[in-house]
The first five atom37 places (N, CA, C, CB, O) and aatype in JSON, in Angstrom:
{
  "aatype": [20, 20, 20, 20, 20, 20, 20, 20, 20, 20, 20, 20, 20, 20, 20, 20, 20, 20, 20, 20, 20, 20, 20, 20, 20, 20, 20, 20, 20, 20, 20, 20, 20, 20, 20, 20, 20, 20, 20, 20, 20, 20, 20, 20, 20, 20, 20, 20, 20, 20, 20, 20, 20, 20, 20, 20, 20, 20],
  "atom_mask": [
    [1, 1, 1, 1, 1],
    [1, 1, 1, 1, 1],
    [1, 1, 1, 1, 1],
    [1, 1, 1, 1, 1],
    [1, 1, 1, 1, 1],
    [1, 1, 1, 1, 1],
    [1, 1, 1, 1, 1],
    [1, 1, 1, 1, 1],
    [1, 1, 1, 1, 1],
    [1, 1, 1, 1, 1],
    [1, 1, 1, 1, 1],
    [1, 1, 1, 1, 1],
    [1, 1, 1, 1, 1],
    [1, 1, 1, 1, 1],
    [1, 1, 1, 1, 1],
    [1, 1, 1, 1, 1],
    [1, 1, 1, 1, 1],
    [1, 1, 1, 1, 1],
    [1, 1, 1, 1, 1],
    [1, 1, 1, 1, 1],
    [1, 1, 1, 1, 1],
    [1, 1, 1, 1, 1],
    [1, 1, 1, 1, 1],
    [1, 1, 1, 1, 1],
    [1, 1, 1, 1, 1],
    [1, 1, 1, 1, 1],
    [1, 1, 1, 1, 1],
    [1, 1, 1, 1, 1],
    [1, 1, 1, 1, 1],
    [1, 1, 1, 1, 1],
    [1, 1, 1, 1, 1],
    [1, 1, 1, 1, 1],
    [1, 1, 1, 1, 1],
    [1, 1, 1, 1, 1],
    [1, 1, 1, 1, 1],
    [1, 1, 1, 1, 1],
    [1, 1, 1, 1, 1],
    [1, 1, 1, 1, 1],
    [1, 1, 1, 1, 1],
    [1, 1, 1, 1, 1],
    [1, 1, 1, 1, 1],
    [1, 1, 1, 1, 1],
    [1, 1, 1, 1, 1],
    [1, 1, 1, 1, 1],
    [1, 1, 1, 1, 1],
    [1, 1, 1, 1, 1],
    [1, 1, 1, 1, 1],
    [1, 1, 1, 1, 1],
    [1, 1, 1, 1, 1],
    [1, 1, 1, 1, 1],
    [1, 1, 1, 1, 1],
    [1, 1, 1, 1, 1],
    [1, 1, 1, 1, 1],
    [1, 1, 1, 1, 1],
    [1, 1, 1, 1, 1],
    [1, 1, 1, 1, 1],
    [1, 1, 1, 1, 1],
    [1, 1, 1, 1, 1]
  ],
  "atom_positions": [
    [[7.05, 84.19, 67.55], [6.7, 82.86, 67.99], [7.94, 82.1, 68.43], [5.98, 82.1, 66.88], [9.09, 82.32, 68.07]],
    [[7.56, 81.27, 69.18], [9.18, 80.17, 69.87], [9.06, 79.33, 69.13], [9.36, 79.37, 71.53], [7.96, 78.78, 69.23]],
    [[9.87, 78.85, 68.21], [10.0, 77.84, 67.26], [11.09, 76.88, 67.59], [10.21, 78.4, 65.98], [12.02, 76.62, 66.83]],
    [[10.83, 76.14, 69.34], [12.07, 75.87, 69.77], [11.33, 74.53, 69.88], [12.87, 76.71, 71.04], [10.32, 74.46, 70.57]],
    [[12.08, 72.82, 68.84], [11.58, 72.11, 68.83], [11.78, 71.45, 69.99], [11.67, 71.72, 67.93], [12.71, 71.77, 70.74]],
    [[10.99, 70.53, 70.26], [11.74, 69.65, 71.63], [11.45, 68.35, 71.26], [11.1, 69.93, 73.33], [10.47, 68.01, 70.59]],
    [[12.46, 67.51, 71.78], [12.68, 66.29, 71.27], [11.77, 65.11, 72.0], [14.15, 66.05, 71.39], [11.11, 65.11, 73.04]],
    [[11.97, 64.34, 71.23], [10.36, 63.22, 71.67], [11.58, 62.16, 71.5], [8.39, 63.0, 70.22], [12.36, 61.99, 70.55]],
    [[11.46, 61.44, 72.85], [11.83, 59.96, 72.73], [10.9, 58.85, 72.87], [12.75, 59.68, 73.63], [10.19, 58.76, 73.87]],
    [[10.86, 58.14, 72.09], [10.16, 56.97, 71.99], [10.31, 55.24, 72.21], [9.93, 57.16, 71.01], [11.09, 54.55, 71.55]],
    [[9.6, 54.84, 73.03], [10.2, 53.33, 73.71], [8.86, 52.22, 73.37], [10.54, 53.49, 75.85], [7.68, 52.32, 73.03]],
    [[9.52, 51.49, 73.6], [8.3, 50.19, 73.04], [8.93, 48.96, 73.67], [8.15, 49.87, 71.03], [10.01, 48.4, 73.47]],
    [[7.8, 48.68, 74.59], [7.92, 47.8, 75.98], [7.33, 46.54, 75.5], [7.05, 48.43, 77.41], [6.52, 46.68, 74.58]],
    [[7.68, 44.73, 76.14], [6.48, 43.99, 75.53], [6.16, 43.56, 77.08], [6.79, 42.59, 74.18], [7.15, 43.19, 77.71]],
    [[4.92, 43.57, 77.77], [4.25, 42.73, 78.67], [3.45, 42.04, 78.48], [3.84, 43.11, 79.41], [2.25, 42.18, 78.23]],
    [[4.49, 40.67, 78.66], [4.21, 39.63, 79.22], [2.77, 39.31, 80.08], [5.24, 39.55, 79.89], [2.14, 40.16, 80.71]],
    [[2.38, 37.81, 79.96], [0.97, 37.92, 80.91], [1.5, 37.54, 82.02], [-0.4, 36.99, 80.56], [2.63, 37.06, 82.13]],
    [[0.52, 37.77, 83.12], [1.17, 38.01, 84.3], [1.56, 39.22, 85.25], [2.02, 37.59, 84.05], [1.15, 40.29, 84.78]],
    [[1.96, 39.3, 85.97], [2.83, 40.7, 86.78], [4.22, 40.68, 86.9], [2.47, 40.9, 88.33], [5.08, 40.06, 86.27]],
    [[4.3, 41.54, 87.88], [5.88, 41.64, 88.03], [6.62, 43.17, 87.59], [6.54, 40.4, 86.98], [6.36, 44.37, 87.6]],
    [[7.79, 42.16, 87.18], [9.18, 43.45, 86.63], [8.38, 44.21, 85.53], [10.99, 42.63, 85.71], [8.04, 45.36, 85.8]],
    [[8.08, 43.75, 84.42], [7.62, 44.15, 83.44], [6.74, 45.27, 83.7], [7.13, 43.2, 82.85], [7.11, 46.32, 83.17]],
    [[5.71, 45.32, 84.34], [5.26, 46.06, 85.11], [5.06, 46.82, 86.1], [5.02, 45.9, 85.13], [4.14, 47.62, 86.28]],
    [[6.11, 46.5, 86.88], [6.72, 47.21, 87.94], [7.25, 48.49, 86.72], [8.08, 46.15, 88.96], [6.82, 49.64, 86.81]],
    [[7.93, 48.19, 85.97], [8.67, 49.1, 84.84], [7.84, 49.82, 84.05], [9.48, 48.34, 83.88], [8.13, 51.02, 83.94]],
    [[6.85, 49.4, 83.45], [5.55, 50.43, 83.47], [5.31, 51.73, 84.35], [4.41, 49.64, 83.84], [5.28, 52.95, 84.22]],
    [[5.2, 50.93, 85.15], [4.87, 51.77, 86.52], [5.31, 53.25, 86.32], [5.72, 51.14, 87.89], [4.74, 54.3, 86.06]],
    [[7.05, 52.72, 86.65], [7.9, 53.47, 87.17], [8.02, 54.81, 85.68], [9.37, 52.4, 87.66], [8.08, 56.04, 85.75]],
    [[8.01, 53.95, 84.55], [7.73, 54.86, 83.15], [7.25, 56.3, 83.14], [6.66, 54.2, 82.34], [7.74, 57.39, 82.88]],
    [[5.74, 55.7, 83.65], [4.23, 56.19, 83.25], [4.74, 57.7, 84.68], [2.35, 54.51, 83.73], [4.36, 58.86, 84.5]],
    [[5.37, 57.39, 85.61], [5.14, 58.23, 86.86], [6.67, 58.89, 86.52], [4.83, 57.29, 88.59], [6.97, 59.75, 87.35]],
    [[7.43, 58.72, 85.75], [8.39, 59.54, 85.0], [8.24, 60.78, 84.35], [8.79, 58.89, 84.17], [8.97, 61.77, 84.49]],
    [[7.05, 60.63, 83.46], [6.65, 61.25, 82.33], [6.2, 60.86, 81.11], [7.35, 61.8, 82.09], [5.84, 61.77, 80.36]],
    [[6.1, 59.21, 80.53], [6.01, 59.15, 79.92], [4.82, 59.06, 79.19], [6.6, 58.79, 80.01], [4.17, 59.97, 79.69]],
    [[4.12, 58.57, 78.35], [2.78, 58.39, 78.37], [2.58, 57.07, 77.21], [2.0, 59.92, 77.98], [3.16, 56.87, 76.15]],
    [[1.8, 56.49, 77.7], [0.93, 55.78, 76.77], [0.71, 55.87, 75.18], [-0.17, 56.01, 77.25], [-0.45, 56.29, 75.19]],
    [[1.02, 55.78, 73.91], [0.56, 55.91, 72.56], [-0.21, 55.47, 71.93], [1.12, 55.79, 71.95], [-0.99, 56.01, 71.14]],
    [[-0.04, 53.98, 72.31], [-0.75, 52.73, 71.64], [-0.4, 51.8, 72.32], [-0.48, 52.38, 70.26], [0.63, 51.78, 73.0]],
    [[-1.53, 50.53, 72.18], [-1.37, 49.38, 72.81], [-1.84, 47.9, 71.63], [-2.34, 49.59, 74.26], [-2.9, 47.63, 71.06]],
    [[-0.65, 47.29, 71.66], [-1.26, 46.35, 70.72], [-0.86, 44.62, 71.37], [-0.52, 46.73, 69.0], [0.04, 44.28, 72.13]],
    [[-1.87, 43.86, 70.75], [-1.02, 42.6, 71.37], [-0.78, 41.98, 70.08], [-1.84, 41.5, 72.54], [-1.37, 42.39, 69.08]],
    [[0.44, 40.58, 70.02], [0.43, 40.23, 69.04], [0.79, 38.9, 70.0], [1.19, 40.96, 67.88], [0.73, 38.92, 71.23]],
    [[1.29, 37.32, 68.89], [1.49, 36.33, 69.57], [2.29, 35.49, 68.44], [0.18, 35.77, 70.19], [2.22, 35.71, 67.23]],
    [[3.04, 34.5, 69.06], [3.69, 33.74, 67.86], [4.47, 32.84, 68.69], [4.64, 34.66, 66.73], [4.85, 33.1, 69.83]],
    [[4.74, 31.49, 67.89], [4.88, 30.19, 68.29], [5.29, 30.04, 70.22], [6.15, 29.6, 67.17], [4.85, 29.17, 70.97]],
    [[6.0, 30.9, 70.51], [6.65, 31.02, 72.0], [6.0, 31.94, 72.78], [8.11, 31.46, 72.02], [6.41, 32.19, 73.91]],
    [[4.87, 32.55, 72.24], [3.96, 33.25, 73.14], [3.4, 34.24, 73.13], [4.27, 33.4, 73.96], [3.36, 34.87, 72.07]],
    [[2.73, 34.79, 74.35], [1.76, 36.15, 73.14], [2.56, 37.27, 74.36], [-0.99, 36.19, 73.07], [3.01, 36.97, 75.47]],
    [[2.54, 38.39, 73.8], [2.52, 39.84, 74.3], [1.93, 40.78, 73.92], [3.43, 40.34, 74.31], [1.36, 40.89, 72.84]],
    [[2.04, 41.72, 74.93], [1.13, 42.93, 74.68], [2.44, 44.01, 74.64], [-0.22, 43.26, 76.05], [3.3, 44.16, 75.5]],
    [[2.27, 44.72, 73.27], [3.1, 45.55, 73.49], [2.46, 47.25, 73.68], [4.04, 45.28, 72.39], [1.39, 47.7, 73.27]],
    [[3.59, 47.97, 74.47], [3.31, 49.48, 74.41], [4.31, 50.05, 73.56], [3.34, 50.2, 75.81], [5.38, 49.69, 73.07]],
    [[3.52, 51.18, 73.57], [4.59, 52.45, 72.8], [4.07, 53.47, 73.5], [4.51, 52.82, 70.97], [2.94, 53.96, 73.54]],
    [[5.44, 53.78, 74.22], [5.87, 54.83, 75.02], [5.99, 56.19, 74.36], [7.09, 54.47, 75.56], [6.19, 56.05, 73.15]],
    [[5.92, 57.52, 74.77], [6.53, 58.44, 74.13], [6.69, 59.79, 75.29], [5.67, 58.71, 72.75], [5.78, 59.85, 76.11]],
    [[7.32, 60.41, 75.36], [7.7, 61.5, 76.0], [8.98, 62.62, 75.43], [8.01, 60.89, 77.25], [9.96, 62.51, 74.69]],
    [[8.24, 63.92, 76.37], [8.77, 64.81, 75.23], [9.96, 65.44, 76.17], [7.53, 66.06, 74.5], [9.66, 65.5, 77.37]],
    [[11.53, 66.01, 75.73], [12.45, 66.24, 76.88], [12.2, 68.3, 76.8], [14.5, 65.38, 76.44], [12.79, 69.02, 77.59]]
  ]
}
């Protein structure tokens, strides 16, 4: 068997409401390799976001 691990990097993005950079950067992520994990939103006194968690394997 190949017991050859490969490494996972992991990123965690926050978007903002709205468009743009933030998403432009998504974009560019997702058509990299990376993929999607989870999506959560959260919010607090200065505003709300949606965050991702990225993950891809090298």
């Amino acid at each position: 068997m190949n017991d050859v691990k490969k490494k996972v990097e992991q990123k965690i993005i926050c978007l903002n409401q709205g468009s743009g950079t933030a998403y432009e950067r998504l974009d560019e992520l997702l058509s990299s390799g990376w993929v999607i994990k989870q999506i959560a939103s959260g919010s607090s006194a200065d505003g709300a976001c949606c965050f991702v968690w990225l993950e891809r394997e090298e």
